[in-house]
PDB file of C-alpha atoms in Angstrom:
ATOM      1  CA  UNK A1466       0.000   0.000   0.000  1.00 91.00           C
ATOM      2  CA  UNK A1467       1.075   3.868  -0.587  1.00 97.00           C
ATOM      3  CA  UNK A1468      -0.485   6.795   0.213  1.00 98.00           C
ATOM      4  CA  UNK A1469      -0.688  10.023  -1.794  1.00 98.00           C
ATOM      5  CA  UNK A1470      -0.432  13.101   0.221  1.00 98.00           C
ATOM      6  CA  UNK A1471      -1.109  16.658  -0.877  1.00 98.00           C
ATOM      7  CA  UNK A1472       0.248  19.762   1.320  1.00 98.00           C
ATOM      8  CA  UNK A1473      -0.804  23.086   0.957  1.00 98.00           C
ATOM      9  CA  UNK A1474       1.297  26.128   1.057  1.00 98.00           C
ATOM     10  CA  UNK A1475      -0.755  29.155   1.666  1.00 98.00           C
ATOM     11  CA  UNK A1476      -0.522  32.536   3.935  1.00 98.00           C
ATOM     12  CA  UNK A1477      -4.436  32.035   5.204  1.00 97.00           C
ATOM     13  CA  UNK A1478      -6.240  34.574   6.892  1.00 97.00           C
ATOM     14  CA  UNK A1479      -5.226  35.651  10.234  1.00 95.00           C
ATOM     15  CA  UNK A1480      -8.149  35.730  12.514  1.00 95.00           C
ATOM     16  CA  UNK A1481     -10.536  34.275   9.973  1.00 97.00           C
ATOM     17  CA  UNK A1482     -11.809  30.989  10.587  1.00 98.00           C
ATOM     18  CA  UNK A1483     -14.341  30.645   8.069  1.00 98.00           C
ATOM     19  CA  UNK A1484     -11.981  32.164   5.380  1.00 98.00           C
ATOM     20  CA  UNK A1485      -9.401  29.582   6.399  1.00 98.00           C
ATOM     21  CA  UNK A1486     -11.590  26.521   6.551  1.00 98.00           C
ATOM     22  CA  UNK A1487     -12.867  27.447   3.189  1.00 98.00           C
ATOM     23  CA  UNK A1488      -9.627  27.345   1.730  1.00 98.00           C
ATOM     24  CA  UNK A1489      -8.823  24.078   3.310  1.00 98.00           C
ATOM     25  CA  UNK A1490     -11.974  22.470   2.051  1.00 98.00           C
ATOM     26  CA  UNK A1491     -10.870  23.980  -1.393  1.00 98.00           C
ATOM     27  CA  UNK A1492      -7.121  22.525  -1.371  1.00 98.00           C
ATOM     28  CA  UNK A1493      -9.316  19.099  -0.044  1.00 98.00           C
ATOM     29  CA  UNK A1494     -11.258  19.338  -3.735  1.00 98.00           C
ATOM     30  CA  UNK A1495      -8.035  20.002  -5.533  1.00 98.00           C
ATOM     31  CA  UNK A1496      -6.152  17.261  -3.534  1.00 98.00           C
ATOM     32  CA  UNK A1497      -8.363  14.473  -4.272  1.00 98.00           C
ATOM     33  CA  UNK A1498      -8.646  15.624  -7.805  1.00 98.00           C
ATOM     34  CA  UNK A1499      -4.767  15.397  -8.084  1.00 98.00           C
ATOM     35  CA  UNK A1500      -4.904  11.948  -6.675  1.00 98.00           C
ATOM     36  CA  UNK A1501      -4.096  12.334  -2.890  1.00 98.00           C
ATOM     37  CA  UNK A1502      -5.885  10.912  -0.229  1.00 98.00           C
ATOM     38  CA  UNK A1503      -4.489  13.202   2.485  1.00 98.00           C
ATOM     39  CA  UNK A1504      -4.092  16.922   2.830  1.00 99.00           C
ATOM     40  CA  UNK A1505      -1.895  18.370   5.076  1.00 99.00           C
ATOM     41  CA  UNK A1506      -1.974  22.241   6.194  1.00 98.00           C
ATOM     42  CA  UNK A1507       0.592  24.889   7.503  1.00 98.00           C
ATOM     43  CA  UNK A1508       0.944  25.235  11.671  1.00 98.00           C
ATOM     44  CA  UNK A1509      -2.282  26.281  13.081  1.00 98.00           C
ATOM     45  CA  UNK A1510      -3.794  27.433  10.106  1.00 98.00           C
ATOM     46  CA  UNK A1511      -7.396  27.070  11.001  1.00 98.00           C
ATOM     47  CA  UNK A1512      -7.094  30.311  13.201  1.00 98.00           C
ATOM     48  CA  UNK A1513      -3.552  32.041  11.709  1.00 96.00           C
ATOM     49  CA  UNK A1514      -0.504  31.918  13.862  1.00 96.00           C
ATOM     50  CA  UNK A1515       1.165  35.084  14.373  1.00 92.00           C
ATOM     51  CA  UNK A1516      -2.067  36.150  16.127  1.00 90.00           C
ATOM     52  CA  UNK A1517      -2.995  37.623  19.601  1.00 76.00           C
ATOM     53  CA  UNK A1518      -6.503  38.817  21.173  1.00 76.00           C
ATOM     54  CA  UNK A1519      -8.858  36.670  19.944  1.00 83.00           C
ATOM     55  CA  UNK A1520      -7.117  32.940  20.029  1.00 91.00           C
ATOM     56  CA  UNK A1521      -8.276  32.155  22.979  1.00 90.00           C
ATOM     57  CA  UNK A1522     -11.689  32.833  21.919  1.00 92.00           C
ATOM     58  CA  UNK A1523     -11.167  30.883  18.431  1.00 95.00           C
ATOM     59  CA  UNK A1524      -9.704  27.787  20.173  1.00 94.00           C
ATOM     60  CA  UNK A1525     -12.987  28.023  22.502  1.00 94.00           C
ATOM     61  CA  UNK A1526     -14.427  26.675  19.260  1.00 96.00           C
ATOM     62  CA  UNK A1527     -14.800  23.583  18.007  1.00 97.00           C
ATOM     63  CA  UNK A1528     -12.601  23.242  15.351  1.00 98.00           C
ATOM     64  CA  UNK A1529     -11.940  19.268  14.735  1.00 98.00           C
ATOM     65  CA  UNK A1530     -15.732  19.157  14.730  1.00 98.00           C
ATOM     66  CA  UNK A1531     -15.483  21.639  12.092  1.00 98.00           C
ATOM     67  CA  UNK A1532     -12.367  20.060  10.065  1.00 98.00           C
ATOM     68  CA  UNK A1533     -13.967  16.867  10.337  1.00 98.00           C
ATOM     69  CA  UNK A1534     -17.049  17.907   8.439  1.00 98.00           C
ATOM     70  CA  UNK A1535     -14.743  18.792   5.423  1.00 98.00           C
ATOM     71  CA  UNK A1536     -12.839  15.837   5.579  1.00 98.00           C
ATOM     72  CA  UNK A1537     -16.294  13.745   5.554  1.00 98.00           C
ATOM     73  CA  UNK A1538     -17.800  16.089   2.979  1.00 98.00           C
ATOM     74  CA  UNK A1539     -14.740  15.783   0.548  1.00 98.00           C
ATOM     75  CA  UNK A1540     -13.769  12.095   1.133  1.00 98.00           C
ATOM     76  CA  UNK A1541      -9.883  12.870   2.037  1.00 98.00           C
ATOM     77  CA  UNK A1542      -8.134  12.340   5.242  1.00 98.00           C
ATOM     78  CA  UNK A1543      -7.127  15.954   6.356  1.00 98.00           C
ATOM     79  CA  UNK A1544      -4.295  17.121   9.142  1.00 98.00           C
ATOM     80  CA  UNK A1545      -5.118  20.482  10.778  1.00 98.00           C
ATOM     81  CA  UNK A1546      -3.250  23.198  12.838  1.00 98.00           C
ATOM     82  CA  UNK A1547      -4.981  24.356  15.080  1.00 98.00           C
ATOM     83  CA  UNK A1548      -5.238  25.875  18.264  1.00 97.00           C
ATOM     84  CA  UNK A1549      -6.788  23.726  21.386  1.00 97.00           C
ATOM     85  CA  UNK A1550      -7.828  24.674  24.584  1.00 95.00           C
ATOM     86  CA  UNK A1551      -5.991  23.010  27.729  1.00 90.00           C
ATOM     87  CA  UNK A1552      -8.400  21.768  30.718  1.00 84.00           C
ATOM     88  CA  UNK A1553      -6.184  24.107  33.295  1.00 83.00           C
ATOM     89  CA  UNK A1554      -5.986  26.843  31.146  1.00 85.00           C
ATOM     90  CA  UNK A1555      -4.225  28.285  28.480  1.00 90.00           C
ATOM     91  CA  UNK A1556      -3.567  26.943  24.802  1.00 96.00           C
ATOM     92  CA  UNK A1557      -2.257  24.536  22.669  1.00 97.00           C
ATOM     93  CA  UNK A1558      -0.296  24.677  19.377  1.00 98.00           C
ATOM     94  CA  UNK A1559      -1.628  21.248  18.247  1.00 98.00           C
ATOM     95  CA  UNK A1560      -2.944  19.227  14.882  1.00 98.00           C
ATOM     96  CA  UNK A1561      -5.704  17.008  14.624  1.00 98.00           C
ATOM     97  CA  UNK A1562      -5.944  14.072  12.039  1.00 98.00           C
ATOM     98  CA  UNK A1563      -8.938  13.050  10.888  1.00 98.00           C
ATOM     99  CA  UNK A1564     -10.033  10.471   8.239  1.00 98.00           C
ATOM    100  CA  UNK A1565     -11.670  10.468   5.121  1.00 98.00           C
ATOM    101  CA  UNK A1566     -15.207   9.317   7.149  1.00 98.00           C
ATOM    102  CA  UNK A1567     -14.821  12.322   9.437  1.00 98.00           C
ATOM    103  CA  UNK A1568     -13.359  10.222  12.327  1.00 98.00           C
ATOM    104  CA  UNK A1569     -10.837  11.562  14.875  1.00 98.00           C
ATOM    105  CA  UNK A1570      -7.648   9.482  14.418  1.00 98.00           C
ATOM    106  CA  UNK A1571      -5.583  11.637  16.895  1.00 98.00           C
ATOM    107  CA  UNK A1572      -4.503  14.777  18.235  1.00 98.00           C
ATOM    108  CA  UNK A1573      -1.038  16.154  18.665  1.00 98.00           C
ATOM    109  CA  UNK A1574       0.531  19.047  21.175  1.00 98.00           C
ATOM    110  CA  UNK A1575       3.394  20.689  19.750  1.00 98.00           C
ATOM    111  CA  UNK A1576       6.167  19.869  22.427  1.00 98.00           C
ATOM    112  CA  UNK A1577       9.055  21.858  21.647  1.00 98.00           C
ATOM    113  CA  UNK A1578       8.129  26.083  21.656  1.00 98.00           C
ATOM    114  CA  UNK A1579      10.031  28.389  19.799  1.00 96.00           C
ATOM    115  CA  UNK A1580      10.910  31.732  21.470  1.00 93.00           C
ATOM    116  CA  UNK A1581       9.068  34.081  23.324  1.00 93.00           C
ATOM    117  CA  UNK A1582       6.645  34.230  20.315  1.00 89.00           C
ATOM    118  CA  UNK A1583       5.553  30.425  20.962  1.00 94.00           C
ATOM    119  CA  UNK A1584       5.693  31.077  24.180  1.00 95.00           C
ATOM    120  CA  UNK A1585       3.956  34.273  24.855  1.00 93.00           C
ATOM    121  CA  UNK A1586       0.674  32.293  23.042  1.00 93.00           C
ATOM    122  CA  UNK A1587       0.654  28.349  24.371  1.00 96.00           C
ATOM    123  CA  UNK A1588       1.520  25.792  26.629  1.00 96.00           C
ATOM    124  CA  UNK A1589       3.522  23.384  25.665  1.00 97.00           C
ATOM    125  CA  UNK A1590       2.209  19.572  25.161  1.00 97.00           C
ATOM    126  CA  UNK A1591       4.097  16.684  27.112  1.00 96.00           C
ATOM    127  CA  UNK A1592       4.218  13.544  24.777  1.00 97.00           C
ATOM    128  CA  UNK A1593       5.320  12.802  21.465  1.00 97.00           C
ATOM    129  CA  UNK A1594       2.476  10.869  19.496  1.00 96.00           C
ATOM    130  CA  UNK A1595       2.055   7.464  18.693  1.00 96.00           C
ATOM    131  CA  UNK A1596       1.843   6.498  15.323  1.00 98.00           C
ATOM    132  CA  UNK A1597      -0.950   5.426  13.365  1.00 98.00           C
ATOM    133  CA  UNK A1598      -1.227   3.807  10.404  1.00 97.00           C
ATOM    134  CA  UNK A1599      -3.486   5.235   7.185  1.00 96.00           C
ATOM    135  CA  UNK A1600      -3.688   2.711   3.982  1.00 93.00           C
ATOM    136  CA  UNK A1601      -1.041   0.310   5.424  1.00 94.00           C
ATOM    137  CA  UNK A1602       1.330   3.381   5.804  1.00 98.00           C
ATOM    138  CA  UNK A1603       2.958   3.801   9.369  1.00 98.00           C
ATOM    139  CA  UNK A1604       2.593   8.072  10.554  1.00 98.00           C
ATOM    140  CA  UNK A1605       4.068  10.011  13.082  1.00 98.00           C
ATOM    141  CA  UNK A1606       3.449  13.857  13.414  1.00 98.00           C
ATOM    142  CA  UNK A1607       5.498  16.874  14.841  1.00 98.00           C
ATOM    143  CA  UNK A1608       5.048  20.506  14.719  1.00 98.00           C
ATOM    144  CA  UNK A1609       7.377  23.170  13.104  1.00 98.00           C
ATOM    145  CA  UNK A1610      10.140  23.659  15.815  1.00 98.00           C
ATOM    146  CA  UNK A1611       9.638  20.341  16.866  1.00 98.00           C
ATOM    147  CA  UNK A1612      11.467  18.339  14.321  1.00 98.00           C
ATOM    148  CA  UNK A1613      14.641  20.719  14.982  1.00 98.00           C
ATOM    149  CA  UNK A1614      15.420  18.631  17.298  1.00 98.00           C
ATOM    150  CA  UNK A1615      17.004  15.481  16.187  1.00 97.00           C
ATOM    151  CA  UNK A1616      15.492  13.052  18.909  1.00 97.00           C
ATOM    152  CA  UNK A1617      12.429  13.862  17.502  1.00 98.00           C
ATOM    153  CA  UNK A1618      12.476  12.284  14.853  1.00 98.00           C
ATOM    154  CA  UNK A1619      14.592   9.772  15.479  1.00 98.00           C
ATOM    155  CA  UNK A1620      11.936   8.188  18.235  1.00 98.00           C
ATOM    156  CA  UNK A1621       9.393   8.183  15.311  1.00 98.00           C
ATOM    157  CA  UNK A1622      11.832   6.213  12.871  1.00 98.00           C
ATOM    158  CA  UNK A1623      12.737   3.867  15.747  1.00 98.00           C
ATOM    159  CA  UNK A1624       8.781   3.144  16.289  1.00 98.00           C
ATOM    160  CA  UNK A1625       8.945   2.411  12.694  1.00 97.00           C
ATOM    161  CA  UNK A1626       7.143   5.056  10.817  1.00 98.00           C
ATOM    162  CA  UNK A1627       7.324   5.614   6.976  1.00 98.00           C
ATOM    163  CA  UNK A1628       6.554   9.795   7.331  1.00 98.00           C
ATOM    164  CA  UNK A1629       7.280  12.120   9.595  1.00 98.00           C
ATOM    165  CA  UNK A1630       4.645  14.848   8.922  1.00 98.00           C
ATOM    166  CA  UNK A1631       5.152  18.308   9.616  1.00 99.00           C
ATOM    167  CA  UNK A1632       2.708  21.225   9.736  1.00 98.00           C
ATOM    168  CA  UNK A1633       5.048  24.431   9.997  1.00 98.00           C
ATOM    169  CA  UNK A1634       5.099  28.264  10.062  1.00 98.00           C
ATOM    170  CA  UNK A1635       8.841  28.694   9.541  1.00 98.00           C
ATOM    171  CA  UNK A1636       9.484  32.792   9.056  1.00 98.00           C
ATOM    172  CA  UNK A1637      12.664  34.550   7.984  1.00 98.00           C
ATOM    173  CA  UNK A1638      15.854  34.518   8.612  1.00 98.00           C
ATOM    174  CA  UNK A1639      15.344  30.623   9.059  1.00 98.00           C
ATOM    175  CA  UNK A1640      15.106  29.726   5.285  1.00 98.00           C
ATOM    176  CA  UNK A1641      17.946  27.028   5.923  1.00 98.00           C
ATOM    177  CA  UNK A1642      15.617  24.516   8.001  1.00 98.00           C
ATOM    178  CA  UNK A1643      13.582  24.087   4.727  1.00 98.00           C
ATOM    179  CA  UNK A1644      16.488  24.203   2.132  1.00 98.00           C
ATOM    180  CA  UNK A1645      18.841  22.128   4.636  1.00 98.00           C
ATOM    181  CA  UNK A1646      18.104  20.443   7.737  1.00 98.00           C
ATOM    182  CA  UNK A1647      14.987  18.693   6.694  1.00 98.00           C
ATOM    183  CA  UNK A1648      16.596  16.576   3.624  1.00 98.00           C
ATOM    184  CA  UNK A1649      18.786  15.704   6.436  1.00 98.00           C
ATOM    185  CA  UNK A1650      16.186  14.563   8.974  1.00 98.00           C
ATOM    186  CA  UNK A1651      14.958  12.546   6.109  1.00 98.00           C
ATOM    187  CA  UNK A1652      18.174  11.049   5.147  1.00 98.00           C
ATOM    188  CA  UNK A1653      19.422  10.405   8.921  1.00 97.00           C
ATOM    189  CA  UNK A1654      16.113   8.685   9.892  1.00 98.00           C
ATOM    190  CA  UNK A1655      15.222   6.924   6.937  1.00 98.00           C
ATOM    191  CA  UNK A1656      12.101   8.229   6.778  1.00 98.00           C
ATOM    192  CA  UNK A1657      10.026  10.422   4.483  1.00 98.00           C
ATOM    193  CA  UNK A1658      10.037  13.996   5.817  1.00 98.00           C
ATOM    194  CA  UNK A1659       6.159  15.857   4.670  1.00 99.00           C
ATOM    195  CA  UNK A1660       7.084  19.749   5.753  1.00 99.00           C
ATOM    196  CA  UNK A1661       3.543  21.976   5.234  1.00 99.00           C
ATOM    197  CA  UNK A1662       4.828  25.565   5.977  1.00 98.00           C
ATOM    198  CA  UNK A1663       3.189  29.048   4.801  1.00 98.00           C
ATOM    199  CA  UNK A1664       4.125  31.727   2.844  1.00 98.00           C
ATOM    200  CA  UNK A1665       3.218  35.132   2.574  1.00 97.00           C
ATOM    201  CA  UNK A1666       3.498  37.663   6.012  1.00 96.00           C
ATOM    202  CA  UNK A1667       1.058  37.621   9.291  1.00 95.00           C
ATOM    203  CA  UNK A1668       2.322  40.398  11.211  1.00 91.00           C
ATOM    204  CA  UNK A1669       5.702  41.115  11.592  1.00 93.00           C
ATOM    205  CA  UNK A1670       6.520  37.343  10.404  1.00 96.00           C
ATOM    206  CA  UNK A1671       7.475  37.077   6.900  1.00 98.00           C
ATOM    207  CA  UNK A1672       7.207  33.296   6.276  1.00 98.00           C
ATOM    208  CA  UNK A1673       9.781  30.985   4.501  1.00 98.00           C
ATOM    209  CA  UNK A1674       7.634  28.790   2.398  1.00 98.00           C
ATOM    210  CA  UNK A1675       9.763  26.057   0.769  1.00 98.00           C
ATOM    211  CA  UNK A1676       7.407  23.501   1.618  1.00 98.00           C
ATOM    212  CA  UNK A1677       8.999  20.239   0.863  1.00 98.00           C
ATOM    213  CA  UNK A1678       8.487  16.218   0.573  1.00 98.00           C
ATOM    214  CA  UNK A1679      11.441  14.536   0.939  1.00 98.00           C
ATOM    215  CA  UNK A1680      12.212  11.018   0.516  1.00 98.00           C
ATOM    216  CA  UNK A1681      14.020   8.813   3.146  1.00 98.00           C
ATOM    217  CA  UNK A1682      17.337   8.807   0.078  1.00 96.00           C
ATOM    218  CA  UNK A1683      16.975  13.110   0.921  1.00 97.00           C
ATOM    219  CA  UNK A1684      15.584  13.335  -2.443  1.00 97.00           C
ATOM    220  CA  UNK A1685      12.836  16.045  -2.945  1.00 98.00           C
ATOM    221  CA  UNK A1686       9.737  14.540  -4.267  1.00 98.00           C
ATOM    222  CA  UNK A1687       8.036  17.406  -4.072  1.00 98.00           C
ATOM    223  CA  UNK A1688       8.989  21.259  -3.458  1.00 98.00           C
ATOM    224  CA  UNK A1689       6.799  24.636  -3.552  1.00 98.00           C
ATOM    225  CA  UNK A1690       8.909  27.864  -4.025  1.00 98.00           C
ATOM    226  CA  UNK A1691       8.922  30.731  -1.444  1.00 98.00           C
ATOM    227  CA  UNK A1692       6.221  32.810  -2.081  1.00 97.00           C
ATOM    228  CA  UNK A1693       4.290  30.243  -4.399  1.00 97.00           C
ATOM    229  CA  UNK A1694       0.430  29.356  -2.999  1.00 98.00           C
ATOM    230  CA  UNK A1695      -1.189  25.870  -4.115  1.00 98.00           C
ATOM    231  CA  UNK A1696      -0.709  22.315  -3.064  1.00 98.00           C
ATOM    232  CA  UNK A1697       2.325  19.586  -3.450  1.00 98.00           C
ATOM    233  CA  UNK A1698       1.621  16.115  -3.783  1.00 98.00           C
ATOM    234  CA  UNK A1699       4.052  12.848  -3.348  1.00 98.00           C
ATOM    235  CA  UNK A1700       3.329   9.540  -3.160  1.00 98.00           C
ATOM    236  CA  UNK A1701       4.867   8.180   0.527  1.00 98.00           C
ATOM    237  CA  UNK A1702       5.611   4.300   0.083  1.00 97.00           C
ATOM    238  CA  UNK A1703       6.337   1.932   2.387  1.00 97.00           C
ATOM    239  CA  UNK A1704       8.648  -0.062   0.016  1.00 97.00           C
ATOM    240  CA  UNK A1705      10.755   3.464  -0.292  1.00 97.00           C
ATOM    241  CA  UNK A1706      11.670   3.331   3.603  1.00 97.00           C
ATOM    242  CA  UNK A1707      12.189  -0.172   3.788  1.00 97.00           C
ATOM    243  CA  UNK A1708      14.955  -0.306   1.047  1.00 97.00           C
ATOM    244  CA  UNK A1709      16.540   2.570   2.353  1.00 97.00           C
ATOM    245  CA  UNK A1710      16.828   1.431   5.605  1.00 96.00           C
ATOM    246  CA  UNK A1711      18.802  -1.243   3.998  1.00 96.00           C
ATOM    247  CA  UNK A1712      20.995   0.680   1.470  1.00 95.00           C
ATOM    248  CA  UNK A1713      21.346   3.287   4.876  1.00 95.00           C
ATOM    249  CA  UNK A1714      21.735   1.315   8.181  1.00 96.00           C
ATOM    250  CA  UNK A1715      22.300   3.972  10.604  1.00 96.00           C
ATOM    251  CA  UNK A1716      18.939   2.456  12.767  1.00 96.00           C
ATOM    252  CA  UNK A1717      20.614  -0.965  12.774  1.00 96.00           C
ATOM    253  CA  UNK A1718      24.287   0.016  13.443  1.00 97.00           C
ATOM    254  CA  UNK A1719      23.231   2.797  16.205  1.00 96.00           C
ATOM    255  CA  UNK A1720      24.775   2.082  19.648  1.00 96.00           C
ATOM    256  CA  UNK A1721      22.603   3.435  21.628  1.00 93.00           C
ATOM    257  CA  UNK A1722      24.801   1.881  25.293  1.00 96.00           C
ATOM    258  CA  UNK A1723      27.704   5.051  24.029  1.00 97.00           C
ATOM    259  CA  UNK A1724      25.332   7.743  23.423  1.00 89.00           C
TER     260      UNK A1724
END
């Protein structure tokens, strides 16, 4: 089994929910038209990122209810950023995935906050997710600054996964995590490597874009330039991981009793 998955590059609308989820339920049309049987969208893009007042408001709604409907609607497993509200207060910087029936497959914290942006907004989630599998096709999911960190990812290719995915809002001057460190996740790992960033500006962020699907070899299968709006699409197969793992044994010749 593969599976097709389409990410969208796209600035959104800061603020605007219903502007945002009708652009997701747009790129969902487009996807499955193209073939895909997931869509993927930037770091909380159901609300905007770079935003402050109303978020706590916005993740008062319910949004998976709301990305669910689209995903049910359209027939295509979607992944969401979005904010959600924490039980003791405050707010995540999370993703939901939901399949093509509208079900709830899981939900994701981001973990790892970047600066005092990230910080100034949410609370940061406790656990890395447990993969789940999608048409025979093992997934593990991680949020912007999150796969930075090398462990990260790692602990997903070590519970066996064939994608890392990665909803993103990298911003200038960080250009070089797109064009650089994440064919290298993908190579180190053995994994494929699905980065969903934005493009375009939300405040005083000027985003990267540079969205990227790289193969567990490093090889982009699929890239979106900087300011360029519109969906990728890559096939992620199982097959792909497995013989690089092979041709790349840095899983099988770790030793983990030095490090």
């Amino acid at each position: 089994m593969t599976l097709t998955i389409a990410g969208l590059q796209h600035a959104g609308v800061p603020g605007d929910v219903d502007a945002n989820l009708a652009i997701i339920e747009q790129a969902a049309r487009d996807a499955l038209e193209r073939g895909a049987s997931m869509l993927v969208t930037p770091e909380m893009f159901v609300t905007g990122y770079n935003i402050t007042g109303s978020l706590d408001e916005l993740a008062a709604l319910d949004l998976p209810a709301r990305v669910a409907d689209i995903a049910r609607s359209v027939g295509i497993a979607i992944v969401a950023g979005l904010p959600l509200p924490r039980e003791s207060g405050g707010i995540y910087n999370a993703l939901v995935v939901v399949d093509s029936h509208g079900i709830e497959l899981t939900r994701y914290r981001k973990t790892h906050l970047f600066a005092d942006l990230d910080r100034s907004l949410f609370s940061a989630g406790n656990d890395l997710p447990e993969p789940i599998d999608i048409d025979g096709v093992r997934l593990s999911f991680l949020i912007c600054y999150d796969v930075e960190f090398p462990e990260t990812v790692r602990a997903a290719a070590l519970a066996g996964v064939d994608a890392v995915i990665v909803p993103t809002a990298q911003m200038e001057p960080f250009a070089h995590i797109a064009e650089q460190l994440i064919p290298v996740r993908a190579w180190e790992n053995q994994v494929h490597v699905v980065y969903v960033n934005r493009c375009g500006a939300e405040g005083d962020l000027r985003y990267v874009g540079r969205s990227s699907i790289v193969a567990p070899s490093g090889e982009r299968l699929a890239l979106l330039g900087e300011a360029e709006s519109g969906l990728m699409v890559a096939t992620i197969d199982p097959d792909a991981t497995a013989r690089a793992r092979i041709a790349n044994p840095y899983l099988a010749d770790r030793r983990p009793e030095l490090y």
